[in-house]
CSV table of C-alpha atoms in Angstrom, one decimal:
chain,number,residue,atom,x,y,z
W,868,MET,CA,34.7,-62.7,53.6
W,869,GLY,CA,37.9,-61.7,51.7
W,870,ILE,CA,36.5,-63.0,48.4
W,871,GLY,CA,33.2,-61.0,49.0
W,872,LYS,CA,35.2,-57.9,49.7
W,873,ASN,CA,37.2,-58.3,46.6
W,874,ARG,CA,34.1,-58.7,44.5
W,875,ILE,CA,32.6,-55.5,46.0
W,876,ILE,CA,35.9,-53.6,45.3
W,877,HIS,CA,36.0,-54.9,41.8
W,878,SER,CA,32.4,-53.9,41.2
W,879,ILE,CA,33.1,-50.4,42.5
W,880,LEU,CA,36.2,-50.1,40.3
W,881,ALA,CA,34.3,-51.3,37.3
W,882,LEU,CA,31.5,-48.7,37.9
W,883,ALA,CA,34.1,-46.0,38.4
W,884,ILE,CA,35.8,-46.9,35.1
W,885,VAL,CA,32.5,-46.9,33.2
W,886,SER,CA,31.4,-43.6,34.8
W,887,THR,CA,34.8,-42.0,34.0
W,888,ALA,CA,34.6,-43.3,30.4
W,889,ALA,CA,31.1,-41.9,30.1
W,890,MET,CA,32.2,-38.5,31.4
W,891,ALA,CA,35.2,-38.5,29.1
W,892,ALA,CA,33.2,-39.3,26.0
W,893,PRO,CA,32.6,-36.1,24.0
W,894,LYS,CA,29.0,-34.9,23.9
W,895,LYS,CA,27.6,-34.1,20.5
W,896,GLN,CA,27.6,-30.4,20.0
W,897,PRO,CA,24.3,-28.9,19.0
W,898,LEU,CA,23.8,-27.8,15.4
W,899,THR,CA,22.9,-24.1,15.4
W,900,VAL,CA,20.4,-22.5,13.0
W,901,TRP,CA,20.0,-18.8,12.5
W,902,ILE,CA,16.6,-17.6,11.1
W,903,MET,CA,14.7,-14.3,10.9
W,904,PRO,CA,11.2,-13.8,12.4
W,905,ASN,CA,9.1,-15.8,9.9
W,906,GLY,CA,5.5,-16.0,11.1
W,907,ALA,CA,4.1,-15.3,14.5
W,908,SER,CA,6.2,-17.7,16.6
W,909,PRO,CA,9.3,-18.4,14.5
W,910,GLN,CA,11.5,-20.0,17.1
W,911,GLU,CA,8.8,-22.4,18.4
W,912,ILE,CA,7.6,-23.4,15.0
W,913,LEU,CA,11.1,-24.4,13.8
W,914,GLU,CA,12.1,-26.0,17.0
W,915,LYS,CA,9.1,-28.4,16.7
W,916,ARG,CA,10.4,-29.5,13.3
W,917,LEU,CA,13.9,-29.9,14.6
W,918,GLU,CA,12.7,-32.2,17.4
W,919,LEU,CA,12.1,-34.8,14.6
W,920,TYR,CA,15.7,-34.3,13.5
W,921,THR,CA,17.1,-34.8,17.0
W,922,LYS,CA,14.9,-37.8,17.5
W,923,LYS,CA,16.3,-39.4,14.3
W,924,THR,CA,20.0,-38.5,14.7
W,925,ASN,CA,20.4,-37.9,18.4
W,926,ILE,CA,22.0,-34.6,17.6
W,927,PRO,CA,20.6,-31.6,19.5
W,928,THR,CA,19.8,-28.3,17.8
W,929,LYS,CA,19.7,-24.7,18.8
W,930,VAL,CA,17.6,-22.0,17.0
W,931,GLU,CA,18.4,-18.3,17.2
W,932,VAL,CA,16.1,-15.7,15.7
W,933,LEU,CA,17.7,-12.5,14.3
W,934,ASP,CA,15.6,-9.4,13.9
W,935,TRP,CA,15.6,-8.2,10.3
W,936,GLY,CA,17.1,-4.9,11.4
W,937,GLU,CA,20.2,-6.6,12.8
W,938,ALA,CA,20.4,-9.7,10.6
W,939,TRP,CA,22.6,-8.2,7.8
W,940,THR,CA,25.3,-7.0,10.3
W,941,ARG,CA,25.2,-10.1,12.4
W,942,ILE,CA,25.4,-12.4,9.4
W,943,SER,CA,28.1,-10.4,7.7
W,944,GLN,CA,30.3,-10.4,10.8
W,945,ALA,CA,29.8,-14.2,11.3
W,946,LEU,CA,30.5,-15.1,7.7
W,947,ALA,CA,33.6,-13.0,7.6
W,948,GLY,CA,34.9,-14.9,10.6
W,949,GLN,CA,34.7,-12.0,13.0
W,950,THR,CA,32.2,-13.8,15.3
W,951,PRO,CA,31.0,-17.4,15.7
W,952,ALA,CA,28.9,-18.6,12.7
W,953,PRO,CA,25.9,-21.0,12.8
W,954,ASP,CA,25.8,-24.3,11.0
W,955,VAL,CA,22.9,-23.4,8.8
W,956,LEU,CA,21.4,-20.0,8.3
W,957,GLN,CA,18.5,-18.3,6.5
W,958,LEU,CA,19.4,-15.7,3.9
W,959,GLY,CA,17.1,-13.4,2.0
W,960,THR,CA,17.2,-14.4,-1.7
W,961,THR,CA,18.8,-11.1,-2.7
W,962,TRP,CA,21.6,-11.7,-0.2
W,963,ILE,CA,22.8,-14.9,-1.8
W,964,PRO,CA,24.8,-13.4,-4.7
W,965,TYR,CA,26.6,-11.0,-2.4
W,966,PHE,CA,27.9,-13.6,0.1
W,967,ALA,CA,28.5,-16.1,-2.7
W,968,SER,CA,30.7,-13.6,-4.5
W,969,ARG,CA,32.8,-13.2,-1.4
W,970,LYS,CA,33.1,-17.0,-1.1
W,971,GLU,CA,31.5,-16.9,2.4
W,972,ILE,CA,28.8,-19.5,1.8
W,973,LYS,CA,29.5,-23.1,0.8
W,974,PRO,CA,29.1,-24.3,-2.8
W,975,LEU,CA,26.6,-27.2,-2.9
W,976,ASN,CA,27.0,-28.7,-6.3
W,977,GLU,CA,28.4,-32.0,-5.0
W,978,TYR,CA,25.1,-32.5,-3.2
W,979,LEU,CA,22.8,-31.8,-6.1
W,980,SER,CA,21.7,-35.4,-6.5
W,981,SER,CA,20.3,-35.2,-2.9
W,982,ILE,CA,19.0,-31.7,-3.3
W,983,GLN,CA,17.2,-32.5,-6.6
W,984,PRO,CA,16.9,-29.1,-8.2
W,985,GLU,CA,14.0,-30.3,-10.4
W,986,ARG,CA,11.9,-30.3,-7.3
W,987,PHE,CA,11.8,-26.5,-7.2
W,988,VAL,CA,9.8,-23.9,-9.2
W,989,PRO,CA,12.2,-22.0,-11.5
W,990,VAL,CA,11.5,-18.5,-10.1
W,991,SER,CA,12.7,-19.8,-6.7
W,992,TRP,CA,15.6,-22.0,-7.9
W,993,ASN,CA,17.0,-19.1,-9.9
W,994,THR,CA,17.8,-17.3,-6.6
W,995,THR,CA,20.2,-20.1,-5.4
W,996,HIS,CA,23.1,-18.8,-7.4
W,997,ILE,CA,24.7,-15.7,-9.0
W,998,ASP,CA,23.2,-14.7,-12.3
W,999,GLU,CA,24.4,-17.0,-15.2
W,1000,ASP,CA,26.7,-18.9,-12.8
W,1001,SER,CA,26.4,-22.7,-12.5
W,1002,ILE,CA,27.6,-22.9,-8.9
W,1003,ILE,CA,24.7,-23.4,-6.4
W,1004,TYR,CA,25.1,-21.8,-3.0
W,1005,SER,CA,21.8,-22.3,-1.3
W,1006,ILE,CA,18.5,-24.2,-1.2
W,1007,PRO,CA,15.1,-22.5,-1.5
W,1008,TRP,CA,13.1,-22.5,1.8
W,1009,PHE,CA,10.0,-20.3,1.2
W,1010,ILE,CA,8.6,-17.9,-1.4
W,1011,ASP,CA,7.3,-14.4,-0.6
W,1012,ILE,CA,4.9,-13.5,-3.4
W,1013,ARG,CA,2.9,-10.3,-3.0
W,1014,PRO,CA,-0.6,-10.3,-4.4
W,1015,VAL,CA,-3.6,-7.9,-4.0
W,1016,LEU,CA,-5.4,-8.8,-0.8
W,1017,ALA,CA,-9.0,-7.6,-0.4
W,1018,ASN,CA,-11.6,-7.4,2.4
W,1019,LYS,CA,-14.4,-9.7,1.2
W,1020,ARG,CA,-17.2,-7.8,3.1
W,1021,ILE,CA,-16.3,-4.4,1.7
W,1022,LEU,CA,-16.1,-5.7,-1.9
W,1023,ALA,CA,-19.5,-7.5,-1.6
W,1024,GLU,CA,-21.1,-4.3,-0.4
W,1025,HIS,CA,-19.9,-2.4,-3.5
W,1026,GLY,CA,-20.5,-5.2,-6.0
W,1027,ILE,CA,-16.7,-5.4,-6.8
W,1028,THR,CA,-15.8,-8.8,-8.4
W,1029,ARG,CA,-12.6,-10.4,-9.7
W,1030,ASP,CA,-13.3,-9.1,-13.2
W,1031,SER,CA,-13.8,-5.5,-11.7
W,1032,ILE,CA,-10.1,-5.3,-10.8
W,1033,ARG,CA,-8.5,-7.4,-13.5
W,1034,THR,CA,-7.0,-4.3,-15.0
W,1035,TYR,CA,-5.2,-1.2,-13.7
W,1036,GLU,CA,-8.2,1.1,-14.6
W,1037,GLY,CA,-10.7,-1.4,-13.1
W,1038,PHE,CA,-8.7,-1.4,-9.9
W,1039,LYS,CA,-8.7,2.4,-9.7
W,1040,ASN,CA,-12.4,2.5,-10.3
W,1041,ALA,CA,-13.0,0.0,-7.5
W,1042,ILE,CA,-11.0,2.2,-5.1
W,1043,ARG,CA,-13.1,5.2,-6.1
W,1044,LYS,CA,-16.3,3.3,-5.3
W,1045,VAL,CA,-15.1,2.5,-1.8
W,1046,ASN,CA,-13.8,6.0,-1.2
W,1047,SER,CA,-17.0,7.7,-2.4
W,1048,LYS,CA,-19.1,5.9,0.2
W,1049,ASP,CA,-16.8,7.0,3.1
W,1050,GLU,CA,-18.0,4.2,5.4
W,1051,VAL,CA,-17.3,4.8,9.1
W,1052,LEU,CA,-16.7,1.8,11.3
W,1053,ASP,CA,-18.1,1.4,14.8
W,1054,ASP,CA,-14.7,2.5,16.3
W,1055,GLY,CA,-14.9,5.8,14.2
W,1056,ALA,CA,-12.3,4.7,11.6
W,1057,HIS,CA,-13.0,5.7,8.0
W,1058,VAL,CA,-12.8,2.9,5.4
W,1059,ARG,CA,-10.6,3.7,2.4
W,1060,GLY,CA,-10.1,1.8,-0.8
W,1061,PHE,CA,-6.4,1.4,-0.8
W,1062,ALA,CA,-3.2,2.5,0.9
W,1063,PHE,CA,0.5,1.7,0.9
W,1064,PRO,CA,3.5,2.8,2.9
W,1065,GLY,CA,5.7,5.7,1.7
W,1066,LYS,CA,9.1,7.2,2.1
W,1067,SER,CA,11.9,5.3,3.9
W,1068,ASP,CA,9.8,2.1,4.2
W,1069,TRP,CA,12.0,-1.0,4.0
W,1070,ASN,CA,9.7,-2.4,1.2
W,1071,ILE,CA,9.6,0.6,-1.0
W,1072,PRO,CA,11.3,-0.9,-4.1
W,1073,HIS,CA,9.2,-4.1,-3.7
W,1074,ASN,CA,6.1,-1.9,-3.7
W,1075,PHE,CA,7.0,-0.1,-6.9
W,1076,ALA,CA,8.2,-3.3,-8.6
W,1077,PRO,CA,4.9,-4.9,-9.7
W,1078,TRP,CA,3.6,-1.7,-11.4
W,1079,ILE,CA,6.9,-1.2,-13.2
W,1080,TRP,CA,7.3,-4.9,-14.3
W,1081,SER,CA,3.6,-5.1,-15.4
W,1082,ASN,CA,4.2,-2.2,-17.7
W,1083,GLY,CA,7.4,-3.7,-19.3
W,1084,GLY,CA,9.9,-1.6,-17.3
W,1085,SER,CA,12.7,-2.7,-15.0
W,1086,PHE,CA,15.2,-1.2,-12.5
W,1087,ILE,CA,18.2,-2.4,-14.4
W,1088,LYS,CA,18.7,-3.9,-17.9
W,1089,LYS,CA,21.4,-5.7,-19.9
W,1090,ASP,CA,22.8,-3.9,-22.9
W,1091,GLU,CA,23.7,-5.7,-26.2
W,1092,ASN,CA,27.0,-6.8,-24.6
W,1093,GLY,CA,25.3,-8.4,-21.6
W,1094,LYS,CA,26.3,-5.6,-19.2
W,1095,TRP,CA,23.8,-4.4,-16.6
W,1096,HIS,CA,22.9,-0.7,-16.4
W,1097,ALA,CA,20.3,1.6,-15.0
W,1098,ASN,CA,16.9,1.5,-16.7
W,1099,ILE,CA,14.9,4.1,-14.7
W,1100,LEU,CA,14.8,6.6,-17.5
W,1101,SER,CA,13.1,4.4,-20.0
W,1102,LYS,CA,9.5,5.0,-21.1
W,1103,GLU,CA,8.3,1.6,-19.9
W,1104,THR,CA,9.8,2.1,-16.4
W,1105,LEU,CA,8.5,5.7,-16.2
W,1106,LEU,CA,5.0,4.4,-17.1
W,1107,GLY,CA,5.1,1.9,-14.2
W,1108,ILE,CA,6.4,4.6,-11.8
W,1109,SER,CA,3.6,7.0,-12.9
W,1110,SER,CA,1.0,4.2,-12.5
W,1111,TYR,CA,1.9,3.9,-8.9
W,1112,LEU,CA,2.3,7.6,-8.3
W,1113,HIS,CA,-1.2,8.2,-9.7
W,1114,PHE,CA,-2.8,6.5,-6.8
W,1115,ILE,CA,-1.7,9.6,-4.9
W,1116,MET,CA,-2.0,12.1,-7.7
W,1117,ASP,CA,-5.6,11.1,-8.4
W,1118,THR,CA,-6.4,11.3,-4.6
W,1119,LEU,CA,-7.2,7.6,-4.5
W,1120,VAL,CA,-4.7,7.2,-1.6
W,1121,THR,CA,-4.3,9.9,0.9
W,1122,PRO,CA,-0.9,11.6,1.2
W,1123,GLU,CA,-1.0,10.8,5.0
W,1124,ALA,CA,-0.4,7.1,4.1
W,1125,LEU,CA,3.1,8.1,3.0
W,1126,GLN,CA,4.0,8.6,6.6
W,1127,THR,CA,3.3,5.0,7.5
W,1128,ASN,CA,5.4,1.8,7.2
W,1129,THR,CA,4.4,-1.7,6.0
W,1130,ALA,CA,3.4,-3.0,9.5
W,1131,GLN,CA,1.1,0.0,10.0
W,1132,ILE,CA,-0.6,-0.5,6.6
W,1133,ALA,CA,-1.1,-4.2,7.4
W,1134,GLN,CA,-2.6,-3.3,10.7
W,1135,GLN,CA,-5.1,-1.0,9.1
W,1136,PHE,CA,-6.1,-3.8,6.7
W,1137,ASN,CA,-6.4,-6.2,9.6
W,1138,ASN,CA,-8.7,-3.7,11.4
W,1139,GLY,CA,-11.0,-3.6,8.4
W,1140,GLU,CA,-10.1,0.0,7.4
W,1141,LEU,CA,-8.9,-0.8,3.9
W,1142,ALA,CA,-10.5,-2.6,1.0
W,1143,PHE,CA,-7.2,-3.5,-0.7
W,1144,ILE,CA,-3.5,-3.8,0.1
W,1145,VAL,CA,-0.6,-5.3,-1.8
W,1146,SER,CA,1.2,-7.5,0.8
W,1147,THR,CA,2.7,-10.8,1.7
W,1148,SER,CA,0.5,-13.9,1.6
W,1149,GLU,CA,1.0,-14.8,5.2
W,1150,ILE,CA,-2.1,-12.7,6.1
W,1151,VAL,CA,-4.2,-15.3,4.3
W,1152,MET,CA,-3.0,-18.1,6.6
W,1153,GLN,CA,-3.2,-15.9,9.7
W,1154,THR,CA,-6.9,-15.4,9.2
W,1155,ARG,CA,-7.3,-19.2,9.7
W,1156,PHE,CA,-5.8,-19.2,13.2
W,1157,HIS,CA,-7.0,-17.6,16.4
W,1158,GLY,CA,-5.2,-14.6,18.0
W,1159,SER,CA,-4.0,-16.9,20.8
W,1160,MET,CA,-2.0,-18.8,18.2
W,1161,GLY,CA,-0.7,-15.6,16.6
W,1162,GLY,CA,-3.5,-15.5,14.0
W,1163,LEU,CA,-6.2,-13.1,12.9
W,1164,SER,CA,-9.4,-15.2,12.9
W,1165,ASN,CA,-10.9,-13.1,15.7
W,1166,ALA,CA,-9.8,-9.8,14.2
W,1167,ARG,CA,-12.0,-7.8,11.9
W,1168,ILE,CA,-10.3,-9.1,8.8
W,1169,GLY,CA,-10.9,-12.6,10.0
W,1170,ARG,CA,-14.6,-11.9,10.4
W,1171,ASP,CA,-14.9,-10.0,7.1
W,1172,SER,CA,-12.7,-12.6,5.3
W,1173,VAL,CA,-9.8,-12.0,3.0
W,1174,MET,CA,-9.7,-12.6,-0.8
W,1175,VAL,CA,-6.6,-12.9,-3.1
W,1176,PHE,CA,-6.3,-11.3,-6.5
W,1177,PRO,CA,-3.4,-11.1,-9.0
W,1178,ILE,CA,-1.7,-7.7,-9.5
W,1179,PRO,CA,-4.0,-5.7,-11.9
W,1180,LYS,CA,-2.8,-6.0,-15.5
W,1181,GLY,CA,-0.6,-3.3,-17.0
W,1182,LYS,CA,0.7,-3.0,-20.6
W,1183,VAL,CA,2.4,-6.4,-20.6
W,1184,GLY,CA,0.3,-8.3,-18.1
W,1185,SER,CA,0.2,-9.1,-14.4
W,1186,VAL,CA,3.6,-9.4,-12.7
W,1187,SER,CA,3.9,-10.0,-9.0
W,1188,PHE,CA,6.9,-9.2,-6.8
W,1189,ILE,CA,8.6,-12.4,-5.6
W,1190,GLY,CA,11.1,-12.6,-2.8
W,1191,GLY,CA,11.7,-15.1,-0.1
W,1192,SER,CA,14.5,-16.9,1.8
W,1193,ASN,CA,17.0,-19.7,1.2
W,1194,LEU,CA,19.1,-21.8,3.5
W,1195,ALA,CA,22.9,-21.9,3.3
W,1196,ILE,CA,26.0,-23.1,5.1
W,1197,PRO,CA,29.0,-20.9,6.0
W,1198,THR,CA,32.1,-21.8,4.0
W,1199,ASN,CA,34.3,-22.4,7.0
W,1200,ASN,CA,31.8,-25.0,8.4
W,1201,ASN,CA,33.2,-28.5,8.0
W,1202,ARG,CA,30.6,-30.5,10.0
W,1203,LYS,CA,29.0,-33.2,7.8
W,1204,GLU,CA,25.9,-33.0,10.0
W,1205,ALA,CA,25.4,-29.4,8.7
W,1206,ILE,CA,24.7,-30.8,5.2
W,1207,ASP,CA,22.4,-33.4,6.7
W,1208,LEU,CA,20.5,-30.7,8.6
W,1209,LEU,CA,20.2,-28.6,5.5
W,1210,LEU,CA,18.8,-31.5,3.5
W,1211,PHE,CA,16.4,-32.3,6.3
W,1212,LEU,CA,15.0,-28.8,6.5
W,1213,SER,CA,14.6,-28.6,2.7
W,1214,ASN,CA,12.9,-31.9,2.1
W,1215,ASP,CA,9.3,-31.7,0.9
W,1216,GLU,CA,7.7,-32.8,4.2
W,1217,ASN,CA,9.4,-30.1,6.1
W,1218,LEU,CA,8.8,-27.4,3.4
W,1219,ASP,CA,5.1,-28.2,3.5
W,1220,ALA,CA,4.8,-28.3,7.3
W,1221,TYR,CA,7.0,-25.1,7.9
W,1222,THR,CA,5.4,-22.9,5.3
W,1223,LYS,CA,1.9,-23.9,6.5
W,1224,GLN,CA,2.8,-22.5,9.8
W,1225,ILE,CA,4.3,-19.2,8.5
W,1226,GLY,CA,1.8,-18.7,5.7
W,1227,LEU,CA,4.4,-18.1,2.9
W,1228,LEU,CA,4.6,-20.4,-0.2
W,1229,PRO,CA,6.7,-23.5,-0.3
W,1230,PRO,CA,9.2,-23.6,-3.3
W,1231,SER,CA,8.5,-27.3,-4.1
W,1232,ARG,CA,6.5,-28.1,-7.2
W,1233,LYS,CA,5.0,-31.2,-5.6
W,1234,VAL,CA,3.9,-29.4,-2.4
W,1235,LEU,CA,2.5,-26.5,-4.4
W,1236,GLN,CA,0.3,-28.9,-6.4
W,1237,GLU,CA,-1.4,-29.7,-3.1
W,1238,TRP,CA,-1.6,-26.1,-2.0
W,1239,ALA,CA,-3.2,-25.2,-5.3
W,1240,LYS,CA,-6.3,-27.1,-4.3
W,1241,ASP,CA,-7.1,-24.2,-1.9
W,1242,GLU,CA,-8.9,-21.4,-3.8
W,1243,ASP,CA,-6.8,-18.5,-2.4
W,1244,TYR,CA,-3.5,-20.3,-2.7
W,1245,ASN,CA,-4.4,-21.5,-6.2
W,1246,ILE,CA,-4.2,-17.8,-7.3
W,1247,LEU,CA,-0.9,-17.4,-5.6
W,1248,VAL,CA,0.5,-20.6,-7.2
W,1249,ARG,CA,-0.6,-19.5,-10.7
W,1250,ALA,CA,0.9,-16.0,-10.1
W,1251,LEU,CA,4.3,-17.7,-9.7
W,1252,GLU,CA,4.3,-18.4,-13.4
W,1253,THR,CA,4.4,-14.7,-14.3
W,1254,GLY,CA,5.9,-13.4,-11.1
W,1255,ARG,CA,9.4,-11.9,-11.0
W,1256,ALA,CA,12.3,-11.8,-8.5
W,1257,TYR,CA,15.1,-9.3,-8.4
W,1258,VAL,CA,18.2,-9.9,-10.5
W,1259,ALA,CA,20.6,-12.3,-8.8
W,1260,ILE,CA,23.8,-10.2,-8.9
W,1261,PRO,CA,26.2,-9.3,-6.0
W,1262,GLU,CA,25.6,-5.6,-6.4
W,1263,TRP,CA,21.8,-5.9,-5.8
W,1264,GLY,CA,22.0,-5.1,-2.1
W,1265,GLU,CA,23.6,-1.8,-2.7
W,1266,LEU,CA,21.3,-1.0,-5.6
W,1267,GLU,CA,18.3,-1.7,-3.5
W,1268,GLN,CA,19.5,0.9,-1.0
W,1269,LEU,CA,19.8,3.4,-3.8
W,1270,LEU,CA,16.2,2.6,-4.9
W,1271,VAL,CA,15.0,3.1,-1.4
W,1272,ALA,CA,16.6,6.6,-1.3
W,1273,MET,CA,15.3,7.5,-4.8
W,1274,PHE,CA,11.7,6.5,-4.2
W,1275,SER,CA,11.8,8.1,-0.8
W,1276,ALA,CA,12.8,11.4,-2.4
W,1277,ILE,CA,10.0,11.1,-4.9
W,1278,TRP,CA,7.4,10.5,-2.2
W,1279,GLU,CA,8.7,13.5,-0.3
W,1280,GLN,CA,7.9,15.6,-3.4
W,1281,MET,CA,4.5,14.0,-3.8
W,1282,GLU,CA,3.7,14.5,-0.1
W,1283,ILE,CA,4.2,18.3,-0.3
W,1284,PRO,CA,2.8,19.7,-3.5
W,1285,SER,CA,5.0,22.8,-3.4
W,1286,LEU,CA,8.1,20.5,-3.7
W,1287,TYR,CA,6.8,18.7,-6.7
W,1288,SER,CA,7.9,19.6,-10.2
W,1289,GLU,CA,8.9,17.8,-13.4
W,1290,ASP,CA,12.3,19.4,-13.2
W,1291,LYS,CA,12.9,17.9,-9.6
W,1292,LEU,CA,11.5,14.6,-10.7
W,1293,TYR,CA,13.9,14.4,-13.6
W,1294,GLU,CA,16.8,15.5,-11.5
W,1295,THR,CA,16.0,12.6,-9.0
W,1296,PHE,CA,15.7,10.0,-11.7
W,1297,HIS,CA,18.8,11.3,-13.5
W,1298,GLN,CA,21.0,11.4,-10.3
W,1299,TYR,CA,20.1,7.9,-9.2
W,1300,SER,CA,20.5,6.4,-12.7
W,1301,ILE,CA,24.1,7.7,-12.6
W,1302,GLU,CA,24.6,6.3,-9.1
W,1303,ILE,CA,23.2,2.9,-10.2
W,1304,ASP,CA,25.6,2.8,-13.2
W,1305,LYS,CA,28.5,3.6,-10.9
W,1306,LYS,CA,27.7,0.6,-8.7
W,1307,LEU,CA,27.5,-1.6,-11.8
W,1308,ASN,CA,30.8,-0.2,-13.2
W,1309,TYR,CA,28.9,1.0,-16.3
W,1310,PRO,CA,29.7,4.1,-18.2
W,1311,THR,CA,26.6,6.3,-18.2
W,1312,THR,CA,25.8,7.4,-21.7
W,1313,ASN,CA,22.7,8.4,-23.7
W,1314,LEU,CA,20.4,9.0,-20.7
W,1315,MET,CA,17.1,10.6,-21.5
W,1316,THR,CA,17.4,14.4,-21.5
W,1317,ALA,CA,15.2,16.7,-19.4
W,1318,ALA,CA,13.3,17.8,-22.5
W,1319,GLU,CA,12.7,14.1,-23.6
W,1320,PHE,CA,11.7,13.3,-20.0
W,1321,LYS,CA,9.1,16.1,-19.9
W,1322,ALA,CA,7.6,15.1,-23.2
W,1323,ALA,CA,7.4,11.4,-22.2
W,1324,TRP,CA,6.1,12.2,-18.7
W,1325,ASN,CA,3.4,14.5,-20.0
W,1326,LYS,CA,2.3,11.9,-22.5
W,1327,ILE,CA,2.2,9.2,-19.8
W,1328,ASN,CA,0.2,11.4,-17.4
W,1329,GLU,CA,-2.3,12.3,-20.1
W,1330,GLU,CA,-2.9,8.5,-20.6
W,1331,GLN,CA,-3.2,8.1,-16.8
W,1332,LYS,CA,-6.1,10.5,-16.5
W,1333,PRO,CA,-9.1,8.8,-14.9
W,1334,GLN,CA,-11.5,7.4,-17.4
W,1335,THR,CA,-14.4,7.3,-14.9
W,1336,GLU,CA,-14.9,10.2,-12.6
W,1337,VAL,CA,-16.7,9.9,-9.3
W,1338,ALA,CA,-19.6,12.3,-9.1
W,1339,LYS,CA,-18.6,15.7,-7.7
W,1340,ASP,CA,-20.3,17.3,-4.8
W,1341,SER,CA,-23.7,18.8,-6.0
W,1342,THR,CA,-23.0,22.1,-4.2
W,1343,ASP,CA,-19.7,22.5,-6.1
W,1344,GLY,CA,-21.5,21.5,-9.3
W,1345,ALA,CA,-24.1,24.2,-8.7
W,1346,ILE,CA,-21.5,26.8,-8.0
W,1347,ASN,CA,-19.5,25.9,-11.2
W,1348,SER,CA,-22.7,26.0,-13.2
W,1349,ASN,CA,-23.6,29.4,-11.9
W,1350,MET,CA,-20.1,30.7,-12.6
W,1351,LYS,CA,-20.4,29.6,-16.2
W,1352,LYS,CA,-23.8,31.3,-16.5
W,1353,ALA,CA,-22.7,34.5,-14.8
W,1354,PRO,CA,-21.5,36.4,-17.9
W,1355,PHE,CA,-24.7,35.7,-19.7
W,1356,VAL,CA,-26.8,36.8,-16.7
W,1357,PHE,CA,-24.8,40.0,-16.5
W,1358,VAL,CA,-25.4,40.8,-20.2
W,1359,PHE,CA,-29.1,40.0,-19.9
W,1360,MET,CA,-29.5,42.3,-16.9
W,1361,LEU,CA,-27.6,45.1,-18.7
W,1362,VAL,CA,-29.8,44.9,-21.8
W,1363,PHE,CA,-32.9,44.6,-19.7
W,1364,GLY,CA,-31.9,47.7,-17.6
W,1365,PHE,CA,-31.3,49.7,-20.8
W,1366,LEU,CA,-34.7,48.7,-22.3
W,1367,PHE,CA,-36.5,49.5,-19.0
W,1368,ALA,CA,-34.9,52.9,-18.8
W,1369,PHE,CA,-35.7,53.6,-22.5
W,1370,ILE,CA,-39.4,52.7,-22.1
W,1371,ARG,CA,-39.7,54.9,-19.0
W,1372,LYS,CA,-38.1,57.8,-20.8
W,1373,ARG,CA,-40.6,57.5,-23.7
W,1374,LYS,CA,-43.5,57.4,-21.4
W,1375,LYS,CA,-42.4,60.7,-19.9
């Protein structure tokens, strides 16, 4: 019995030792990932991909979604060491140079053999570092390219084809066609050709960009010494700005649209109230999923079907706005697993699977070749060749805020005709050109004068006059015709009255 008892005691002690050791063994800390709301269910979509990582490595992960409105502040505080930082985080492509210049995100050059830069399309890879710097700070995650999206049903009813809107003038004429019919939907909403958000919208510089770039202009430009400076008051940039303003000036877009934001305009398009918008490509993918999955297949745009077109050609071609997001690691993070997770998220398999869920383009050449087999995405992939992203400089974030303020001021003038004048327009462009130069530490010299601006602006506006007019109201036409005839009728009646009186006098 003694021996049996000893055995039992020894077994209990062994179990206790094993249990204690197991409890004492450190648990693997989860790897945290911060993202923004990409797609309809951003957290669930990424967590599904990360389940594969956990299964492979036995390392748990945790996803936190930051609203775009709070993301800049939260990320700035975390990267500055004021609050706990994640292991991997999403950064908008224009944010990379700012945080890189502050040395708050980790250089990745030692991992380039694993990253394989040649995998990525140039327009996306160029956002991974500061302009003309060889140090890489991030890996491309997805591309936000903004084409013209169209309602297929509306276009078919008006006989509008791809060739119809290939050019800026053709695009305007197509909008006129839709507007002139004034279709009313069963819910009482009127169908318009085109609309876009106005003042204070968070996308306002993005909305102006394709029209400016397609006409050879730019927000900033390098001088002969390679120094960046404001380029607002150049003839090419003014032509691009004027092209966009003329959608309002030519009454193709109602001034009421300038009170809306991007989300509201997208909702109008999804409701079938707009023939065209310029927006993110995620709407294309959303029309292929039911509303229960965060899609639009059961919405009016899903039933009408969406079509994709390049930005209408300007003076130098069709240039789309390109943005997107990259993945980076905080400088103070020393976990080797963070690099492993970064490489996992940016491999071709995950780039393909993730972007298919959110509807934005993958940055991988190989994956894009597969996507290009889809008719709509083929247009987007080809547009990447001529598309353009913002300049990758640390000051861009502040410059973008100045551009938001400048274009908002312009829309305020356009919204209320009594506020609009060439003098005020020049004053706005001149003021913000100086502000931009200050941010770039550039001495402002040789800006276009007010007289030069008026001459250039008047010439541009003369060229922007509609080449094809929509037929005016017949009543107005009759009134105008009668007004033109009135002087001749008056003379005729005067002469007739004189002759009549003369004849009567002779008869007497």
